[in-house]
């Protein structure tokens, strides 16, 4: 990130470099640790550096994970989690670039699970 965003980041998240490395590479739950920065990145989503990182990451995800499925453009996809939630617009725009239809984006799976199980026949 550019210096001005790096400074804002460290003000909001007073972490030492070693803490970040340890949390990402040595402790379990690195995905949750990194997802914890989504509110900050979302707040600065209009900054060209952040927008480029987000769009590039989503494009990489699509190419690596979704395009391997032959029928990906014929079926809607849904997402759960803070990354998809905080960057919904960028995710939808990136998927639209690949002609992939997004059905739902939820921050937490709980609402969908409750709906699914409440409709299930006993």
Short mmCIF file of C-alpha atoms in Angstrom, two decimals:
data_model
loop_
_atom_site.label_atom_id
_atom_site.label_comp_id
_atom_site.label_asym_id
_atom_site.label_seq_id
_atom_site.Cartn_x
_atom_site.Cartn_y
_atom_site.Cartn_z
CA UNK A 1 0.00 0.00 0.00
CA UNK A 2 1.11 3.59 -0.49
CA UNK A 3 2.68 5.31 2.52
CA UNK A 4 -0.46 7.29 3.44
CA UNK A 5 -2.59 4.14 3.62
CA UNK A 6 0.12 2.20 5.43
CA UNK A 7 0.23 4.90 8.10
CA UNK A 8 -3.57 4.86 8.49
CA UNK A 9 -3.52 1.06 8.66
CA UNK A 10 -0.99 0.96 11.49
CA UNK A 11 -2.91 3.63 13.40
CA UNK A 12 -6.04 1.49 13.23
CA UNK A 13 -4.22 -1.81 13.74
CA UNK A 14 -1.21 -1.20 16.02
CA UNK A 15 0.60 -4.39 15.06
CA UNK A 16 4.27 -5.14 14.80
CA UNK A 17 5.65 -6.75 11.66
CA UNK A 18 6.54 -9.91 13.64
CA UNK A 19 2.97 -10.19 14.93
CA UNK A 20 1.61 -10.09 11.39
CA UNK A 21 4.08 -12.70 10.11
CA UNK A 22 3.36 -14.94 13.09
CA UNK A 23 -0.42 -14.66 12.65
CA UNK A 24 -0.26 -15.36 8.93
CA UNK A 25 2.37 -18.09 8.78
CA UNK A 26 2.64 -19.74 12.19
CA UNK A 27 -0.74 -19.60 13.93
CA UNK A 28 -3.97 -21.28 12.88
CA UNK A 29 -6.76 -19.12 11.51
CA UNK A 30 -4.72 -16.95 9.15
CA UNK A 31 -7.78 -16.49 6.96
CA UNK A 32 -9.78 -15.02 9.85
CA UNK A 33 -6.85 -12.83 10.88
CA UNK A 34 -6.53 -11.41 7.37
CA UNK A 35 -10.30 -11.06 6.94
CA UNK A 36 -10.24 -8.87 10.03
CA UNK A 37 -8.67 -6.15 7.89
CA UNK A 38 -11.63 -6.03 5.50
CA UNK A 39 -13.35 -3.14 7.28
CA UNK A 40 -10.23 -1.00 6.80
CA UNK A 41 -9.80 -1.95 3.16
CA UNK A 42 -13.51 -1.47 2.54
CA UNK A 43 -13.31 2.02 4.02
CA UNK A 44 -10.58 2.81 1.47
CA UNK A 45 -12.03 0.77 -1.41
CA UNK A 46 -12.09 3.81 -3.70
CA UNK A 47 -8.35 4.32 -3.38
CA UNK A 48 -6.76 3.12 -6.65
CA UNK A 49 -4.24 0.91 -4.81
CA UNK A 50 -6.92 -0.88 -2.80
CA UNK A 51 -9.29 -1.16 -5.77
CA UNK A 52 -6.49 -2.70 -7.85
CA UNK A 53 -5.59 -5.22 -5.16
CA UNK A 54 -9.22 -6.24 -4.63
CA UNK A 55 -10.10 -6.56 -8.32
CA UNK A 56 -6.85 -8.43 -9.02
CA UNK A 57 -7.49 -10.84 -6.16
CA UNK A 58 -11.06 -11.50 -7.31
CA UNK A 59 -9.94 -12.03 -10.92
CA UNK A 60 -7.31 -14.49 -9.72
CA UNK A 61 -9.93 -16.31 -7.65
CA UNK A 62 -12.26 -16.57 -10.65
CA UNK A 63 -9.55 -17.83 -12.97
CA UNK A 64 -8.06 -20.29 -10.47
CA UNK A 65 -11.22 -21.60 -8.87
CA UNK A 66 -14.42 -20.87 -10.78
CA UNK A 67 -13.48 -21.18 -14.43
CA UNK A 68 -12.47 -24.80 -13.93
CA UNK A 69 -16.19 -25.65 -13.85
CA UNK A 70 -17.64 -26.00 -17.35
CA UNK A 71 -21.13 -24.83 -16.37
CA UNK A 72 -20.02 -21.85 -14.25
CA UNK A 73 -21.68 -19.36 -16.59
CA UNK A 74 -24.95 -21.31 -16.61
CA UNK A 75 -25.50 -21.55 -12.85
CA UNK A 76 -25.64 -18.77 -10.26
CA UNK A 77 -22.99 -18.66 -7.55
CA UNK A 78 -23.31 -17.46 -3.96
CA UNK A 79 -20.72 -16.28 -1.46
CA UNK A 80 -20.48 -16.20 2.32
CA UNK A 81 -17.93 -14.31 4.37
CA UNK A 82 -16.62 -10.90 5.23
CA UNK A 83 -14.43 -10.51 2.15
CA UNK A 84 -17.35 -11.03 -0.22
CA UNK A 85 -19.60 -8.93 1.99
CA UNK A 86 -17.32 -5.90 2.33
CA UNK A 87 -16.33 -5.95 -1.34
CA UNK A 88 -19.67 -6.97 -2.82
CA UNK A 89 -19.60 -4.36 -5.59
CA UNK A 90 -16.08 -5.27 -6.70
CA UNK A 91 -16.91 -8.99 -6.54
CA UNK A 92 -20.10 -8.58 -8.58
CA UNK A 93 -18.32 -6.38 -11.13
CA UNK A 94 -15.43 -8.83 -11.49
CA UNK A 95 -17.77 -11.78 -11.92
CA UNK A 96 -19.83 -9.81 -14.46
CA UNK A 97 -16.62 -9.34 -16.46
CA UNK A 98 -16.50 -13.15 -16.72
CA UNK A 99 -20.26 -13.46 -17.39
CA UNK A 100 -20.80 -15.25 -14.07
CA UNK A 101 -24.10 -14.56 -12.29
CA UNK A 102 -24.04 -13.93 -8.53
CA UNK A 103 -27.16 -15.01 -6.67
CA UNK A 104 -26.45 -14.02 -3.05
CA UNK A 105 -23.69 -12.63 -0.89
CA UNK A 106 -24.02 -13.08 2.88
CA UNK A 107 -21.67 -11.90 5.60
CA UNK A 108 -22.45 -14.93 7.74
CA UNK A 109 -23.82 -18.34 6.78
CA UNK A 110 -26.25 -18.34 9.71
CA UNK A 111 -29.17 -16.61 7.94
CA UNK A 112 -29.01 -19.03 5.03
CA UNK A 113 -28.72 -22.04 7.32
CA UNK A 114 -31.75 -20.96 9.35
CA UNK A 115 -33.77 -20.42 6.17
CA UNK A 116 -32.71 -23.77 4.71
CA UNK A 117 -33.51 -25.76 7.85
CA UNK A 118 -36.80 -23.97 8.48
CA UNK A 119 -38.01 -25.04 5.01
CA UNK A 120 -36.86 -28.64 5.41
CA UNK A 121 -39.56 -31.23 5.88
CA UNK A 122 -39.45 -33.08 9.18
#
